[in-house]
CSV table of C-alpha atoms and ligand atoms in Angstrom, one decimal:
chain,number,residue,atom,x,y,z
A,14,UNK,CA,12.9,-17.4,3.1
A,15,UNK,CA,9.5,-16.4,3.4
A,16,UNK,CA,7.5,-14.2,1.3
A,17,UNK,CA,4.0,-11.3,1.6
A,18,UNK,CA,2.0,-9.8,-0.5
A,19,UNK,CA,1.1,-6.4,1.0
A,20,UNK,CA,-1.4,-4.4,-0.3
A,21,UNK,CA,-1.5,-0.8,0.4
A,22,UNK,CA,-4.6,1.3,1.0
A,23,UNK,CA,-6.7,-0.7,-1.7
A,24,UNK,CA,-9.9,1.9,-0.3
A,25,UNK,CA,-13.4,3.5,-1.4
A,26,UNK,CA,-12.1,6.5,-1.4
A,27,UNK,CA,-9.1,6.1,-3.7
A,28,UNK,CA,-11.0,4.3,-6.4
A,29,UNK,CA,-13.8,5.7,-8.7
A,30,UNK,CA,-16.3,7.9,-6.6
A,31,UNK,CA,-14.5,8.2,-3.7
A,32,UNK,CA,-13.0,11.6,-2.6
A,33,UNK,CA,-9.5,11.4,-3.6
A,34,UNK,CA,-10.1,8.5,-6.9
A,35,UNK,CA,-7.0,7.2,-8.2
A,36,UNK,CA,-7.9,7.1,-12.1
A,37,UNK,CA,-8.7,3.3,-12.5
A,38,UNK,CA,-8.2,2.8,-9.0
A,39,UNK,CA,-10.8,-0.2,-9.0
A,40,UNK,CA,-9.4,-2.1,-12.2
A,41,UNK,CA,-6.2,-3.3,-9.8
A,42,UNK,CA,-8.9,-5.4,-7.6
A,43,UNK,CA,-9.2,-8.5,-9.8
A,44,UNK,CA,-4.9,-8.4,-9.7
A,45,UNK,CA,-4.7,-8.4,-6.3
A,46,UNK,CA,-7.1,-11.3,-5.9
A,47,UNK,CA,-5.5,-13.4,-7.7
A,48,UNK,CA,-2.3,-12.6,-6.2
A,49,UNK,CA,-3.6,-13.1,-2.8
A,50,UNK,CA,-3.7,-17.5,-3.0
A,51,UNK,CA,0.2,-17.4,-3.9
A,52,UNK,CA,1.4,-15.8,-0.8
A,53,UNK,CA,1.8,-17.6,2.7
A,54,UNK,CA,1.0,-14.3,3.9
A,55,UNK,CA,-1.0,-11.5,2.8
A,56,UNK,CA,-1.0,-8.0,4.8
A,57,UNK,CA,-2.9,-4.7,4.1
A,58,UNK,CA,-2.5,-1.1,4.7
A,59,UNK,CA,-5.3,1.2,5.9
A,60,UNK,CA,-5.1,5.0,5.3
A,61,UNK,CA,-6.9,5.6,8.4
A,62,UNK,CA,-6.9,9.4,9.4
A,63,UNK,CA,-8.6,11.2,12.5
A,64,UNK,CA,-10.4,14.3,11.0
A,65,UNK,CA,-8.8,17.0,12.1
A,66,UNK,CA,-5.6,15.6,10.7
A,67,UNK,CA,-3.3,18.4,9.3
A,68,UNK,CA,-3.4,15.9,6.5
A,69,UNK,CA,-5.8,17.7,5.1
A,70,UNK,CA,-4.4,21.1,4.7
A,71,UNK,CA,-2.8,19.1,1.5
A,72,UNK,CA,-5.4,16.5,0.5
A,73,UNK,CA,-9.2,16.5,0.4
A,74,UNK,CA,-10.8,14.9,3.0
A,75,UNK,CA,-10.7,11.0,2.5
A,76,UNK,CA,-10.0,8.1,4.6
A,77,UNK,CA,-11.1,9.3,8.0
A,78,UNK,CA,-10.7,6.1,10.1
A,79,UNK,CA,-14.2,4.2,10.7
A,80,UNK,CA,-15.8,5.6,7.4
A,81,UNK,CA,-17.3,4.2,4.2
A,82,UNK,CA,-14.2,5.5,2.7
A,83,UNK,CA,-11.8,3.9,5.0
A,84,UNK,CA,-13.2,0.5,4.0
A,85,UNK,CA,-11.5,-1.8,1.4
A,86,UNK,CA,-13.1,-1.4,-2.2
A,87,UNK,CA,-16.2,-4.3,-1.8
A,88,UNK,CA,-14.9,-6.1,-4.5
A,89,UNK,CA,-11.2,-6.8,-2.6
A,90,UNK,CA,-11.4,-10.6,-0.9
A,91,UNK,CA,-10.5,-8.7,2.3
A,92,UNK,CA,-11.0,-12.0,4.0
A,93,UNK,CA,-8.0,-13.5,2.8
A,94,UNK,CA,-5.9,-10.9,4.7
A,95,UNK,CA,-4.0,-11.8,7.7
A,96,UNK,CA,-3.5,-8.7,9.2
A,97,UNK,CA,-4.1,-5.1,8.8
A,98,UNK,CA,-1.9,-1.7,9.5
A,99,UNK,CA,-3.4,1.5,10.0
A,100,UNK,CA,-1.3,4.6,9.4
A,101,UNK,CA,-1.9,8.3,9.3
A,102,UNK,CA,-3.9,8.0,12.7
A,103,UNK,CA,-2.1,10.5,14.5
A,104,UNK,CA,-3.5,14.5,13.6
A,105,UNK,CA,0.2,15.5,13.2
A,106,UNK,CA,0.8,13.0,10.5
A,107,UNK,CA,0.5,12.6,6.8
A,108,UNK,CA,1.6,8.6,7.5
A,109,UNK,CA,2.2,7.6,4.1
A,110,UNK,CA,4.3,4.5,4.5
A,111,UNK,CA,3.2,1.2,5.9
A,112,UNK,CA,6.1,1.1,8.1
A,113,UNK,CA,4.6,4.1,9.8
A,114,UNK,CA,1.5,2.1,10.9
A,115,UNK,CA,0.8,2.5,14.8
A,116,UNK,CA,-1.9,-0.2,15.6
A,117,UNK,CA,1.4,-2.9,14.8
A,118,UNK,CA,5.0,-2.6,14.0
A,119,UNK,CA,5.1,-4.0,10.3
A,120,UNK,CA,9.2,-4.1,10.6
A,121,UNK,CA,8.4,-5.9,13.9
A,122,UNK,CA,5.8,-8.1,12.5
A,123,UNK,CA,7.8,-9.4,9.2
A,124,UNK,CA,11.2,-10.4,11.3
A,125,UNK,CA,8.9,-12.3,13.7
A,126,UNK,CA,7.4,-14.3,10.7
A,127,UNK,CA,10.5,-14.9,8.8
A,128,UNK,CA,9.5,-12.3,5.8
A,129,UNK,CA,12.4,-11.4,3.3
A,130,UNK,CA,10.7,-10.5,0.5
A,131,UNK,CA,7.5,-8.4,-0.3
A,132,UNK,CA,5.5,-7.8,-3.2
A,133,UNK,CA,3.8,-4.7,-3.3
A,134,UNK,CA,0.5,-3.8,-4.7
A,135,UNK,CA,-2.1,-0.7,-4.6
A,136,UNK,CA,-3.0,2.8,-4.1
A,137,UNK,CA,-1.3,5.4,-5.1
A,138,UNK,CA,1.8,4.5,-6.7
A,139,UNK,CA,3.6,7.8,-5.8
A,140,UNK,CA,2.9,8.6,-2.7
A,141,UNK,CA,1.6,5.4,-0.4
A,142,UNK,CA,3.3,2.4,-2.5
A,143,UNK,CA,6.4,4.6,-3.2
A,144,UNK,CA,6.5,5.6,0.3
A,145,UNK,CA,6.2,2.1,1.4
A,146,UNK,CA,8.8,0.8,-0.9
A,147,UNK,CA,11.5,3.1,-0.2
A,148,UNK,CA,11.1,2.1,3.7
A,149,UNK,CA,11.6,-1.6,2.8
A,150,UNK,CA,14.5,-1.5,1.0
A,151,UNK,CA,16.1,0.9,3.3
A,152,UNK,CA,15.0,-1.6,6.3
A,153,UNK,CA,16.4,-4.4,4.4
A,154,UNK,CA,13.9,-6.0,2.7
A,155,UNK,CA,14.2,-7.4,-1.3
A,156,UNK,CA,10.9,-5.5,-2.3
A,157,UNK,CA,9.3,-6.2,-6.2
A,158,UNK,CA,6.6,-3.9,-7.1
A,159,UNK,CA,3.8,-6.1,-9.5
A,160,UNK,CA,3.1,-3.8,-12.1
A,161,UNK,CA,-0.5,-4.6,-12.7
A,162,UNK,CA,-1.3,-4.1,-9.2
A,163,UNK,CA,-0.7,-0.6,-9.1
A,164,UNK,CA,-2.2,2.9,-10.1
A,165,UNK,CA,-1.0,6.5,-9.2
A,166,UNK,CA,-2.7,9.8,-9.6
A,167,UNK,CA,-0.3,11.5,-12.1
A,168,UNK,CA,1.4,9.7,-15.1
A,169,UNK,CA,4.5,12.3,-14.9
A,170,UNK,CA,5.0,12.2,-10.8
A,171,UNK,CA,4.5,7.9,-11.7
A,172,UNK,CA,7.2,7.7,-14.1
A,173,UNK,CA,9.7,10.1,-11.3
A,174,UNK,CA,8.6,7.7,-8.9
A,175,UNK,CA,9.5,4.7,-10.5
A,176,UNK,CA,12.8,6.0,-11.6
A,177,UNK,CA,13.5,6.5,-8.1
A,178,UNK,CA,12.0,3.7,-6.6
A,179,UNK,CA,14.3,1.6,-9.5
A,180,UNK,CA,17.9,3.3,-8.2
A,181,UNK,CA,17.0,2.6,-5.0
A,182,UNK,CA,16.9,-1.1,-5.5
A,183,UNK,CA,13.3,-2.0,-5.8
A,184,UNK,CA,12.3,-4.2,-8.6
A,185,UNK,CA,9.4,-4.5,-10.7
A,186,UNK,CA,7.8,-7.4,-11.9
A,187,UNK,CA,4.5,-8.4,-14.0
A,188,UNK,CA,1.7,-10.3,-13.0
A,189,UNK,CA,2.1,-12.6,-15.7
A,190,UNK,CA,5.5,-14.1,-14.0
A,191,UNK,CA,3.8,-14.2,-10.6
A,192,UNK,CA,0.8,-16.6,-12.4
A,193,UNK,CA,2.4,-19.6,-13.7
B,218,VGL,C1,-2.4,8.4,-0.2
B,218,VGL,C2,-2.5,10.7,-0.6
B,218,VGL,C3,-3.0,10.9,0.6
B,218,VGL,C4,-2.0,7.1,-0.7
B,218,VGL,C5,-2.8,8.7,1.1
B,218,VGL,O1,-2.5,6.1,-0.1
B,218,VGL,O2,-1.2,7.0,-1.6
B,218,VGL,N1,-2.2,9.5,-1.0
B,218,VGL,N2,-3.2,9.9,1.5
B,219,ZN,ZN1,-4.2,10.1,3.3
């Protein structure tokens, strides 16, 4: 059984200074790092919006595909990532799961490489990670959430979140267990 980490939308704009920060956004890089050497197989999500999205009748403008904003925070070893899935490209979407990506099918793309089991990390716990989560368990997949290696924008919408994500069959696990 084979195993990814996937990191979801780990961007400028979600961490510290960009235009829709996720409080702490940036301290999850150094997690995710070190994560990224104990995984056959390491995938990212983009947020990767046109700009006349209607997207942005709900959210500030952030993460319009090809921008400074749309890039992985600097400090992420983006080179270690195997392959990358852009979603929220279309202007009639708000594309907040992973599986929703349209440059690749991720579903597709796991079966094909034998993945079972994922281990989620990044930005922002209740909307893209949640999102993401939800859609992998429901598609069959055993999915743990590292702890560390997230962040969300409100504690209370977090904690509903989690609660959620847990009766739904997705599991959360530390960092610490993933080191040894
Ligand atoms: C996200 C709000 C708007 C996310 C994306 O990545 O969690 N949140 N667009
Ligand atoms: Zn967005």
């Amino acid at each position: 059984m084979s195993k990814a980490l996937l990191i979801i939308d780990l961007q400028n704009d979600f961490c510290p200074g960009g235009k829709l920060a996720v409080p702490g956004g940036d301290e999850i890089v150094p997690v995710v790092n070190g994560l990224m050497d104990k995984f056959p197989l390491v995938l990212a999500s983009k947020d990767w919006h046109p700009e006349d999205s209607v997207h942005f009748e709900s959210w500030p403008l952030h993460c319009v595909r090809d921008t400074e904003g749309a890039a992985f925070h600097p400090g992420l070893r983006s080179e270690e990532i195997d392959k990358i899935f852009l979603k929220g490209t279309e202007s009639k979407d708000d594309g907040y799961s992973a599986f929703e990506a349209t440059n690749h099918d991720l579903e597709e793309y796991l079966k094909e490489k034998g993945v079972e089991e994922l281990y989620l990390t990044g930005l922002a716990t209740e909307y893209c990670v949640r999102a993401s989560a939800l859609d992998a368990v429901r598609k069959g997949f055993k999915v743990n959430i590292v702890l560390e290696g997230v962040r969300g924008i409100d504690s209370t919408d977090v904690e509903k979140a989690i609660e959620e994500m847990e009766r739904e069959g997705v599991n959360f696990v530390s960092y610490l267990d993933l080191a040894e």
